[in-house]
Amino acid sequence: MGKQTDMTQGNPTRLLLSFAVPLMLGTMLQQSFILVDRIIVGHLIGANAFSAVGATGSVSMIFTSICLGISIGAGIVVSQYFGAKDETNTSLAIRNGTIISVVSTLTVSALAMLLTKPILSLLNTPAALMDDAAAYMLISMGGLIFVILYYIPFSTLRALGDAKTPILFLTVCSVCNIAFDFVFVLVFHTGVGGTAVASLLAQGIAGTLCSVYAVRHFACFRDALKSSRFDKAIAKQILTISIPMGFQYSLVFLSGSILQWVINGFGTGVIGAFTATNQMENLIQQPFTALGTAIATYTGQNAGAGYTERIKQGLHAALKLCAMYSAALLVIFWGFGNLIMRIFVSDGEIIRNAVTGIHITSAFMIWLGVTQITRYFLNGAGDTVYSVANGMIEIACKLIFVFALTSIPLVGQWGIWWTVGCTWLCTAVFAMLRYRSGKWQESCKNFNTRDEERGDRQS
């Protein structure tokens, strides 16, 4: 039987750690295998192929994040009903969230494939990278449904407080991904397109296995599967939270695409360096993401139970853990930056640029943590206004900073990494101001009011 965790009782720090640590280990394992995937591209296919994959990252995530935002929003509604001990509506939230996620993903996937080449051209992707970049992105966007079908059961299990089981399937996905990479690259010689297919196949296998496990071990999944009911009220509730979240995430990556446009203008040496530092940041920020996911589940369950003061205690505990981890990262990257960046490629120019870049961004890592944790916290509380505003602030910061800083002669290309750090700082300040305003508490009260009204109608 899968273990569900009731986060409305017990010590907040211990609960967050017990939830976040296995989740962190799982996601860091997954990111480690993604790094291996990039290393395979960089060393077995070439530096240009490595840069081409990096050039598609932000633009691909504009589309992917819309779908992920909807799945995350559905998970928040699930956690709220689970925290309210409402089994019927927990199952309905799982069913309705899955339907909405699948339909939206198929729509977004088709749109992304149509726009792939025009967007890459608009981003000033170098001609030497265009073919590989377009092939990688077309395959990735065409198989977006595999990503979401992989993500739905993972997100829902976490919403129910089960952080340990998904690790098993993350491991399966990661091992399959690397195995398929070697088969497609070394045996079939399919280039970067083969690595995209490998990732999709691995996620499809892991998502199927996780779904089967969830149905067998959780009654709410079985009830969601058996029921044919589409609940308009819950669907509206999911969309109210998930659309702004999807919009927020897509704006974040839209700002990243604008940054990529500037990066592309500096040539393949800077593109490769930014790809390397970005991949490393994706790995080391997983503890922030794990803590954020933990605080979102914690907040959702306690919001459903109406425990406002307990929610605040959880956030304060998460931020203390964030500060300690950030200090350790600063020491690691300043002490071993060169050694770390040599993992990705052997190209001397890319390595030199990447080391300087990671020195800059590591000084701002604390603000990335604050942004991540507070963002998940406010999303868990159902603060949809923040979701949209945060995305707009991030895109504004990147636009202002990247053009202002890279135009300064003494700064030049390093303005790219300074832009990343300054954007983390600004979004962290905004997130904390939003928290201090107390608006999130109104969202918690609104959920409890809706739940009471639904209970009255059903009785």
GROMACS .gro file of C-alpha atoms in nm:
model
  459
    1MET     CA    1   0.000   0.000   0.000
    2GLY     CA    2   0.136   0.342  -0.095
    3LYS     CA    3   0.197   0.572   0.197
    4GLN     CA    4  -0.002   0.893   0.208
    5THR     CA    5   0.128   1.164   0.440
    6ASP     CA    6  -0.108   1.386   0.638
    7MET     CA    7   0.087   1.712   0.667
    8THR     CA    8  -0.176   1.884   0.882
    9GLN     CA    9  -0.022   1.730   1.197
   10GLY     CA   10   0.332   1.704   1.332
   11ASN     CA   11   0.649   1.916   1.334
   12PRO     CA   12   0.666   2.127   1.012
   13THR     CA   13   1.046   2.099   0.969
   14ARG     CA   14   1.047   1.721   1.012
   15LEU     CA   15   0.748   1.682   0.778
   16LEU     CA   16   0.908   1.899   0.509
   17LEU     CA   17   1.239   1.715   0.533
   18SER     CA   18   1.078   1.371   0.532
   19PHE     CA   19   0.890   1.472   0.218
   20ALA     CA   20   1.160   1.679   0.049
   21VAL     CA   21   1.468   1.459   0.103
   22PRO     CA   22   1.346   1.153  -0.091
   23LEU     CA   23   1.197   1.384  -0.352
   24MET     CA   24   1.527   1.574  -0.375
   25LEU     CA   25   1.726   1.253  -0.414
   26GLY     CA   26   1.489   1.136  -0.686
   27THR     CA   27   1.491   1.460  -0.883
   28MET     CA   28   1.867   1.501  -0.845
   29LEU     CA   29   1.907   1.147  -0.972
   30GLN     CA   30   1.687   1.237  -1.267
   31GLN     CA   31   1.880   1.557  -1.335
   32SER     CA   32   2.207   1.366  -1.304
   33PHE     CA   33   2.095   1.134  -1.580
   34ILE     CA   34   1.986   1.434  -1.786
   35LEU     CA   35   2.339   1.567  -1.740
   36VAL     CA   36   2.471   1.233  -1.863
   37ASP     CA   37   2.239   1.272  -2.162
   38ARG     CA   38   2.396   1.612  -2.235
   39ILE     CA   39   2.745   1.474  -2.181
   40ILE     CA   40   2.671   1.202  -2.436
   41VAL     CA   41   2.562   1.469  -2.682
   42GLY     CA   42   2.864   1.690  -2.609
   43HIS     CA   43   3.129   1.419  -2.628
   44LEU     CA   44   2.986   1.157  -2.867
   45ILE     CA   45   2.809   1.386  -3.116
   46GLY     CA   46   2.998   1.715  -3.078
   47ALA     CA   47   3.011   2.067  -2.931
   48ASN     CA   48   2.772   2.204  -3.195
   49ALA     CA   49   2.516   1.936  -3.114
   50PHE     CA   50   2.552   2.021  -2.743
   51SER     CA   51   2.492   2.390  -2.819
   52ALA     CA   52   2.199   2.307  -3.051
   53VAL     CA   53   2.015   2.117  -2.777
   54GLY     CA   54   2.078   2.406  -2.537
   55ALA     CA   55   1.943   2.656  -2.792
   56THR     CA   56   1.601   2.484  -2.783
   57GLY     CA   57   1.569   2.464  -2.403
   58SER     CA   58   1.380   2.784  -2.319
   59VAL     CA   59   1.157   2.789  -2.626
   60SER     CA   60   1.056   2.423  -2.579
   61MET     CA   61   0.973   2.496  -2.216
   62ILE     CA   62   0.739   2.782  -2.314
   63PHE     CA   63   0.503   2.516  -2.448
   64THR     CA   64   0.586   2.238  -2.202
   65SER     CA   65   0.540   2.466  -1.902
   66ILE     CA   66   0.183   2.551  -1.999
   67CYS     CA   67   0.097   2.182  -1.974
   68LEU     CA   68   0.303   2.129  -1.660
   69GLY     CA   69   0.137   2.429  -1.497
   70ILE     CA   70  -0.204   2.274  -1.555
   71SER     CA   71  -0.090   1.943  -1.405
   72ILE     CA   72   0.062   2.119  -1.104
   73GLY     CA   73  -0.257   2.322  -1.057
   74ALA     CA   74  -0.463   2.003  -1.062
   75GLY     CA   75  -0.228   1.854  -0.801
   76ILE     CA   76  -0.283   2.154  -0.573
   77VAL     CA   77  -0.661   2.103  -0.587
   78VAL     CA   78  -0.608   1.733  -0.510
   79SER     CA   79  -0.393   1.821  -0.206
   80GLN     CA   80  -0.654   2.069  -0.081
   81TYR     CA   81  -0.936   1.814  -0.091
   82PHE     CA   82  -0.709   1.549   0.060
   83GLY     CA   83  -0.624   1.789   0.343
   84ALA     CA   84  -0.997   1.852   0.393
   85LYS     CA   85  -1.048   1.469   0.423
   86ASP     CA   86  -1.289   1.481   0.126
   87GLU     CA   87  -1.232   1.148  -0.053
   88THR     CA   88  -1.506   1.193  -0.314
   89ASN     CA   89  -1.378   1.526  -0.440
   90THR     CA   90  -1.016   1.409  -0.419
   91SER     CA   91  -1.101   1.140  -0.676
   92LEU     CA   92  -1.298   1.385  -0.889
   93ALA     CA   93  -1.004   1.628  -0.885
   94ILE     CA   94  -0.770   1.351  -1.007
   95ARG     CA   95  -1.008   1.255  -1.289
   96ASN     CA   96  -1.089   1.608  -1.403
   97GLY     CA   97  -0.728   1.721  -1.376
   98THR     CA   98  -0.614   1.432  -1.596
   99ILE     CA   99  -0.874   1.504  -1.864
  100ILE     CA  100  -0.790   1.875  -1.872
  101SER     CA  101  -0.414   1.803  -1.882
  102VAL     CA  102  -0.441   1.558  -2.172
  103VAL     CA  103  -0.666   1.778  -2.387
  104SER     CA  104  -0.456   2.090  -2.331
  105THR     CA  105  -0.133   1.901  -2.403
  106LEU     CA  106  -0.252   1.766  -2.738
  107THR     CA  107  -0.353   2.119  -2.841
  108VAL     CA  108  -0.026   2.279  -2.727
  109SER     CA  109   0.180   2.001  -2.891
  110ALA     CA  110   0.027   2.062  -3.233
  111LEU     CA  111   0.080   2.439  -3.203
  112ALA     CA  112   0.442   2.396  -3.093
  113MET     CA  113   0.529   2.176  -3.392
  114LEU     CA  114   0.387   2.433  -3.631
  115LEU     CA  115   0.589   2.714  -3.474
  116THR     CA  116   0.921   2.534  -3.415
  117LYS     CA  117   1.121   2.653  -3.717
  118PRO     CA  118   0.979   3.009  -3.727
  119ILE     CA  119   1.061   3.057  -3.358
  120LEU     CA  120   1.414   2.919  -3.388
  121SER     CA  121   1.473   3.154  -3.683
  122LEU     CA  122   1.329   3.445  -3.487
  123LEU     CA  123   1.569   3.367  -3.201
  124ASN     CA  124   1.863   3.412  -3.437
  125THR     CA  125   1.974   3.049  -3.398
  126PRO     CA  126   2.311   3.013  -3.580
  127ALA     CA  127   2.290   2.834  -3.914
  128ALA     CA  128   2.541   2.574  -3.795
  129LEU     CA  129   2.299   2.472  -3.519
  130MET     CA  130   1.964   2.510  -3.695
  131ASP     CA  131   1.914   2.159  -3.835
  132ASP     CA  132   1.998   1.983  -3.510
  133ALA     CA  133   1.799   2.232  -3.302
  134ALA     CA  134   1.489   2.200  -3.521
  135ALA     CA  135   1.506   1.819  -3.526
  136TYR     CA  136   1.542   1.798  -3.148
  137MET     CA  137   1.259   2.040  -3.078
  138LEU     CA  138   1.015   1.892  -3.334
  139ILE     CA  139   1.051   1.546  -3.184
  140SER     CA  140   1.029   1.676  -2.827
  141MET     CA  141   0.717   1.880  -2.896
  142GLY     CA  142   0.556   1.602  -3.100
  143GLY     CA  143   0.592   1.368  -2.803
  144LEU     CA  144   0.481   1.618  -2.539
  145ILE     CA  145   0.189   1.393  -2.445
  146PHE     CA  146   0.439   1.135  -2.313
  147VAL     CA  147   0.589   1.399  -2.085
  148ILE     CA  148   0.251   1.489  -1.937
  149LEU     CA  149   0.128   1.130  -1.901
  150TYR     CA  150   0.455   1.073  -1.715
  151TYR     CA  151   0.405   1.381  -1.498
  152ILE     CA  152   0.037   1.340  -1.401
  153PRO     CA  153   0.072   1.034  -1.171
  154PHE     CA  154   0.396   1.171  -1.023
  155SER     CA  155   0.234   1.506  -0.942
  156THR     CA  156  -0.078   1.345  -0.797
  157LEU     CA  157   0.111   1.102  -0.573
  158ARG     CA  158   0.308   1.395  -0.433
  159ALA     CA  159  -0.014   1.588  -0.375
  160LEU     CA  160  -0.128   1.294  -0.162
  161GLY     CA  161   0.194   1.319   0.039
  162ASP     CA  162   0.371   1.018  -0.117
  163ALA     CA  163   0.719   1.145  -0.205
  164LYS     CA  164   0.904   0.813  -0.192
  165THR     CA  165   0.724   0.597  -0.450
  166PRO     CA  166   0.787   0.833  -0.746
  167ILE     CA  167   1.162   0.795  -0.688
  168LEU     CA  168   1.145   0.433  -0.802
  169PHE     CA  169   0.986   0.533  -1.131
  170LEU     CA  170   1.218   0.832  -1.172
  171THR     CA  171   1.505   0.585  -1.146
  172VAL     CA  172   1.346   0.361  -1.408
  173CYS     CA  173   1.301   0.661  -1.637
  174SER     CA  174   1.658   0.780  -1.589
  175VAL     CA  175   1.821   0.441  -1.648
  176CYS     CA  176   1.604   0.379  -1.957
  177ASN     CA  177   1.690   0.725  -2.090
  178ILE     CA  178   2.066   0.663  -2.076
  179ALA     CA  179   2.034   0.312  -2.218
  180PHE     CA  180   1.821   0.438  -2.508
  181ASP     CA  181   2.067   0.727  -2.564
  182PHE     CA  182   2.354   0.486  -2.625
  183VAL     CA  183   2.140   0.268  -2.851
  184PHE     CA  184   2.021   0.556  -3.069
  185VAL     CA  185   2.353   0.744  -3.080
  186LEU     CA  186   2.604   0.459  -3.102
  187VAL     CA  187   2.401   0.185  -3.275
  188PHE     CA  188   2.154   0.371  -3.496
  189HIS     CA  189   2.363   0.693  -3.537
  190THR     CA  190   2.049   0.911  -3.517
  191GLY     CA  191   2.224   1.219  -3.374
  192VAL     CA  192   2.044   1.465  -3.146
  193GLY     CA  193   1.703   1.352  -3.274
  194GLY     CA  194   1.770   1.008  -3.132
  195THR     CA  195   1.836   1.152  -2.785
  196ALA     CA  196   1.497   1.326  -2.798
  197VAL     CA  197   1.326   0.997  -2.888
  198ALA     CA  198   1.516   0.823  -2.607
  199SER     CA  199   1.384   1.072  -2.350
  200LEU     CA  200   1.025   1.035  -2.468
  201LEU     CA  201   1.037   0.655  -2.466
  202ALA     CA  202   1.183   0.651  -2.116
  203GLN     CA  203   0.916   0.889  -1.984
  204GLY     CA  204   0.641   0.689  -2.150
  205ILE     CA  205   0.757   0.366  -1.983
  206ALA     CA  206   0.798   0.527  -1.640
  207GLY     CA  207   0.463   0.708  -1.662
  208THR     CA  208   0.279   0.388  -1.755
  209LEU     CA  209   0.435   0.193  -1.468
  210CYS     CA  210   0.363   0.471  -1.218
  211SER     CA  211  -0.001   0.495  -1.331
  212VAL     CA  212  -0.049   0.119  -1.292
  213TYR     CA  213   0.104   0.134  -0.944
  214ALA     CA  214  -0.116   0.428  -0.840
  215VAL     CA  215  -0.437   0.258  -0.954
  216ARG     CA  216  -0.347  -0.065  -0.771
  217HIS     CA  217  -0.246   0.098  -0.443
  218PHE     CA  218  -0.464   0.408  -0.402
  219ALA     CA  219  -0.841   0.397  -0.377
  220CYS     CA  220  -0.879   0.756  -0.500
  221PHE     CA  221  -0.705   0.664  -0.828
  222ARG     CA  222  -0.932   0.362  -0.875
  223ASP     CA  223  -1.240   0.574  -0.805
  224ALA     CA  224  -1.117   0.837  -1.051
  225LEU     CA  225  -1.073   0.568  -1.317
  226LYS     CA  226  -1.413   0.406  -1.257
  227SER     CA  227  -1.615   0.727  -1.249
  228SER     CA  228  -1.747   0.870  -1.575
  229ARG     CA  229  -1.845   1.197  -1.414
  230PHE     CA  230  -1.700   1.525  -1.535
  231ASP     CA  231  -1.753   1.777  -1.257
  232LYS     CA  232  -1.780   2.129  -1.398
  233ALA     CA  233  -1.731   2.296  -1.060
  234ILE     CA  234  -1.406   2.111  -0.988
  235ALA     CA  235  -1.291   2.159  -1.348
  236LYS     CA  236  -1.345   2.534  -1.308
  237GLN     CA  237  -1.157   2.526  -0.977
  238ILE     CA  238  -0.863   2.346  -1.141
  239LEU     CA  239  -0.857   2.587  -1.436
  240THR     CA  240  -0.878   2.888  -1.204
  241ILE     CA  241  -0.552   2.779  -1.041
  242SER     CA  242  -0.376   2.603  -1.328
  243ILE     CA  243  -0.423   2.853  -1.613
  244PRO     CA  244  -0.246   3.136  -1.426
  245MET     CA  245   0.023   2.889  -1.318
  246GLY     CA  246   0.075   2.768  -1.674
  247PHE     CA  247   0.084   3.131  -1.787
  248GLN     CA  248   0.338   3.211  -1.514
  249TYR     CA  249   0.570   2.927  -1.614
  250SER     CA  250   0.538   3.004  -1.984
  251LEU     CA  251   0.626   3.369  -1.919
  252VAL     CA  252   0.932   3.256  -1.722
  253PHE     CA  253   1.054   3.054  -2.019
  254LEU     CA  254   0.949   3.321  -2.268
  255SER     CA  255   1.186   3.552  -2.085
  256GLY     CA  256   1.445   3.275  -2.112
  257SER     CA  257   1.387   3.261  -2.489
  258ILE     CA  258   1.449   3.634  -2.515
  259LEU     CA  259   1.768   3.579  -2.318
  260GLN     CA  260   1.857   3.295  -2.558
  261TRP     CA  261   1.814   3.535  -2.852
  262VAL     CA  262   2.078   3.761  -2.700
  263ILE     CA  263   2.301   3.463  -2.618
  264ASN     CA  264   2.282   3.338  -2.978
  265GLY     CA  265   2.427   3.666  -3.095
  266PHE     CA  266   2.752   3.595  -2.906
  267GLY     CA  267   2.820   3.269  -3.094
  268THR     CA  268   2.856   2.901  -3.016
  269GLY     CA  269   3.120   2.950  -2.744
  270VAL     CA  270   2.879   3.148  -2.527
  271ILE     CA  271   2.578   2.932  -2.624
  272GLY     CA  272   2.764   2.620  -2.511
  273ALA     CA  273   2.884   2.786  -2.189
  274PHE     CA  274   2.535   2.904  -2.096
  275THR     CA  275   2.399   2.557  -2.176
  276ALA     CA  276   2.658   2.404  -1.940
  277THR     CA  277   2.591   2.646  -1.652
  278ASN     CA  278   2.216   2.616  -1.705
  279GLN     CA  279   2.232   2.235  -1.690
  280MET     CA  280   2.436   2.249  -1.370
  281GLU     CA  281   2.197   2.501  -1.216
  282ASN     CA  282   1.906   2.271  -1.306
  283LEU     CA  283   2.079   1.997  -1.107
  284ILE     CA  284   2.180   2.191  -0.798
  285GLN     CA  285   1.848   2.376  -0.766
  286GLN     CA  286   1.664   2.044  -0.721
  287PRO     CA  287   1.677   2.074  -0.339
  288PHE     CA  288   1.501   2.411  -0.379
  289THR     CA  289   1.244   2.250  -0.606
  290ALA     CA  290   1.201   1.958  -0.365
  291LEU     CA  291   1.148   2.195  -0.074
  292GLY     CA  292   0.911   2.396  -0.292
  293THR     CA  293   0.710   2.087  -0.386
  294ALA     CA  294   0.700   1.986  -0.020
  295ILE     CA  295   0.579   2.331   0.087
  296ALA     CA  296   0.316   2.334  -0.191
  297THR     CA  297   0.174   2.000  -0.070
  298TYR     CA  298   0.206   2.111   0.293
  299THR     CA  299   0.033   2.442   0.218
  300GLY     CA  300  -0.241   2.282   0.007
  301GLN     CA  301  -0.329   2.027   0.275
  302ASN     CA  302  -0.321   2.281   0.559
  303ALA     CA  303  -0.521   2.531   0.351
  304GLY     CA  304  -0.785   2.260   0.305
  305ALA     CA  305  -0.783   2.203   0.681
  306GLY     CA  306  -0.793   2.578   0.753
  307TYR     CA  307  -0.461   2.592   0.949
  308THR     CA  308  -0.325   2.934   0.850
  309GLU     CA  309  -0.068   2.979   1.128
  310ARG     CA  310   0.069   2.631   1.065
  311ILE     CA  311   0.122   2.725   0.699
  312LYS     CA  312   0.344   3.018   0.804
  313GLN     CA  313   0.554   2.792   1.027
  314GLY     CA  314   0.618   2.562   0.733
  315LEU     CA  315   0.740   2.845   0.508
  316HIS     CA  316   0.979   2.980   0.771
  317ALA     CA  317   1.126   2.632   0.822
  318ALA     CA  318   1.177   2.587   0.446
  319LEU     CA  319   1.353   2.923   0.408
  320LYS     CA  320   1.601   2.839   0.686
  321LEU     CA  321   1.693   2.515   0.510
  322CYS     CA  322   1.729   2.710   0.184
  323ALA     CA  323   1.982   2.952   0.338
  324MET     CA  324   2.209   2.673   0.464
  325TYR     CA  325   2.213   2.495   0.129
  326SER     CA  326   2.286   2.816  -0.065
  327ALA     CA  327   2.595   2.887   0.145
  328ALA     CA  328   2.732   2.540   0.066
  329LEU     CA  329   2.676   2.591  -0.309
  330LEU     CA  330   2.874   2.915  -0.310
  331VAL     CA  331   3.177   2.738  -0.162
  332ILE     CA  332   3.152   2.446  -0.409
  333PHE     CA  333   3.130   2.652  -0.727
  334TRP     CA  334   3.406   2.896  -0.635
  335GLY     CA  335   3.631   2.612  -0.525
  336PHE     CA  336   3.564   2.356  -0.799
  337GLY     CA  337   3.402   2.547  -1.087
  338ASN     CA  338   3.665   2.455  -1.346
  339LEU     CA  339   3.657   2.085  -1.261
  340ILE     CA  340   3.276   2.078  -1.271
  341MET     CA  341   3.244   2.248  -1.610
  342ARG     CA  342   3.494   2.009  -1.772
  343ILE     CA  343   3.234   1.737  -1.721
  344PHE     CA  344   3.025   1.867  -2.010
  345VAL     CA  345   3.262   1.938  -2.296
  346SER     CA  346   3.634   1.950  -2.375
  347ASP     CA  347   3.617   2.277  -2.571
  348GLY     CA  348   3.846   2.527  -2.395
  349GLU     CA  349   3.646   2.841  -2.481
  350ILE     CA  350   3.319   2.694  -2.356
  351ILE     CA  351   3.482   2.580  -2.031
  352ARG     CA  352   3.641   2.922  -1.960
  353ASN     CA  353   3.314   3.105  -2.025
  354ALA     CA  354   3.114   2.857  -1.817
  355VAL     CA  355   3.343   2.885  -1.512
  356THR     CA  356   3.314   3.265  -1.503
  357GLY     CA  357   2.940   3.239  -1.556
  358ILE     CA  358   2.883   2.995  -1.268
  359HIS     CA  359   3.096   3.214  -1.039
  360ILE     CA  360   2.855   3.502  -1.106
  361THR     CA  361   2.526   3.314  -1.066
  362SER     CA  362   2.634   3.117  -0.758
  363ALA     CA  363   2.653   3.445  -0.565
  364PHE     CA  364   2.278   3.487  -0.623
  365MET     CA  365   2.178   3.126  -0.549
  366ILE     CA  366   2.011   3.216  -0.218
  367TRP     CA  367   1.763   3.433  -0.408
  368LEU     CA  368   1.684   3.152  -0.649
  369GLY     CA  369   1.596   2.938  -0.348
  370VAL     CA  370   1.376   3.206  -0.193
  371THR     CA  371   1.199   3.255  -0.526
  372GLN     CA  372   1.138   2.883  -0.578
  373ILE     CA  373   1.013   2.809  -0.228
  374THR     CA  374   0.790   3.116  -0.196
  375ARG     CA  375   0.653   3.061  -0.549
  376TYR     CA  376   0.548   2.705  -0.466
  377PHE     CA  377   0.410   2.823  -0.132
  378LEU     CA  378   0.188   3.089  -0.290
  379ASN     CA  379   0.080   2.849  -0.565
  380GLY     CA  380  -0.008   2.592  -0.300
  381ALA     CA  381  -0.225   2.851  -0.130
  382GLY     CA  382  -0.405   2.911  -0.463
  383ASP     CA  383  -0.281   3.269  -0.507
  384THR     CA  384  -0.352   3.294  -0.882
  385VAL     CA  385  -0.291   3.671  -0.904
  386TYR     CA  386   0.067   3.619  -0.790
  387SER     CA  387   0.123   3.353  -1.056
  388VAL     CA  388   0.056   3.594  -1.342
  389ALA     CA  389   0.231   3.891  -1.180
  390ASN     CA  390   0.544   3.687  -1.106
  391GLY     CA  391   0.575   3.578  -1.468
  392MET     CA  392   0.539   3.936  -1.589
  393ILE     CA  393   0.803   4.061  -1.345
  394GLU     CA  394   1.048   3.790  -1.451
  395ILE     CA  395   1.011   3.871  -1.819
  396ALA     CA  396   1.044   4.245  -1.750
  397CYS     CA  397   1.360   4.193  -1.543
  398LYS     CA  398   1.531   3.978  -1.804
  399LEU     CA  399   1.443   4.221  -2.081
  400ILE     CA  400   1.573   4.523  -1.891
  401PHE     CA  401   1.884   4.363  -1.745
  402VAL     CA  402   2.005   4.167  -2.048
  403PHE     CA  403   1.995   4.460  -2.290
  404ALA     CA  404   2.127   4.709  -2.035
  405LEU     CA  405   2.412   4.495  -1.901
  406THR     CA  406   2.537   4.336  -2.225
  407SER     CA  407   2.560   4.681  -2.384
  408ILE     CA  408   2.814   4.795  -2.122
  409PRO     CA  409   3.161   4.746  -2.280
  410LEU     CA  410   3.330   4.615  -1.965
  411VAL     CA  411   3.046   4.370  -1.899
  412GLY     CA  412   2.954   4.242  -2.248
  413GLN     CA  413   2.871   3.871  -2.261
  414TRP     CA  414   2.895   3.839  -1.881
  415GLY     CA  415   2.581   4.050  -1.865
  416ILE     CA  416   2.395   3.729  -1.956
  417TRP     CA  417   2.485   3.564  -1.625
  418TRP     CA  418   2.445   3.888  -1.429
  419THR     CA  419   2.095   3.910  -1.578
  420VAL     CA  420   2.009   3.565  -1.443
  421GLY     CA  421   2.130   3.654  -1.094
  422CYS     CA  422   1.964   3.995  -1.080
  423THR     CA  423   1.636   3.845  -1.202
  424TRP     CA  424   1.646   3.588  -0.920
  425LEU     CA  425   1.697   3.871  -0.671
  426CYS     CA  426   1.407   4.080  -0.803
  427THR     CA  427   1.160   3.791  -0.819
  428ALA     CA  428   1.258   3.684  -0.466
  429VAL     CA  429   1.187   4.034  -0.333
  430PHE     CA  430   0.850   4.039  -0.511
  431ALA     CA  431   0.756   3.694  -0.379
  432MET     CA  432   0.834   3.793  -0.021
  433LEU     CA  433   0.640   4.118  -0.056
  434ARG     CA  434   0.344   3.921  -0.186
  435TYR     CA  435   0.369   3.685   0.111
  436ARG     CA  436   0.389   3.974   0.357
  437SER     CA  437   0.078   4.132   0.202
  438GLY     CA  438  -0.132   3.841   0.330
  439LYS     CA  439  -0.331   3.807   0.007
  440TRP     CA  440  -0.261   3.433   0.001
  441GLN     CA  441  -0.472   3.391   0.315
  442GLU     CA  442  -0.776   3.510   0.121
  443SER     CA  443  -0.720   3.229  -0.132
  444CYS     CA  444  -0.714   2.975   0.152
  445LYS     CA  445  -1.040   3.112   0.289
  446ASN     CA  446  -1.198   3.103  -0.057
  447PHE     CA  447  -1.121   2.733  -0.089
  448ASN     CA  448  -1.283   2.653   0.245
  449THR     CA  449  -1.588   2.857   0.150
  450ARG     CA  450  -1.623   2.671  -0.184
  451ASP     CA  451  -1.578   2.336  -0.010
  452GLU     CA  452  -1.852   2.415   0.241
  453GLU     CA  453  -2.085   2.522  -0.040
  454ARG     CA  454  -2.016   2.199  -0.231
  455GLY     CA  455  -2.083   1.997   0.084
  456ASP     CA  456  -2.414   2.175   0.134
  457ARG     CA  457  -2.520   2.107  -0.228
  458GLN     CA  458  -2.421   1.739  -0.213
  459SER     CA  459  -2.601   1.684   0.116
   0.00000   0.00000   0.00000
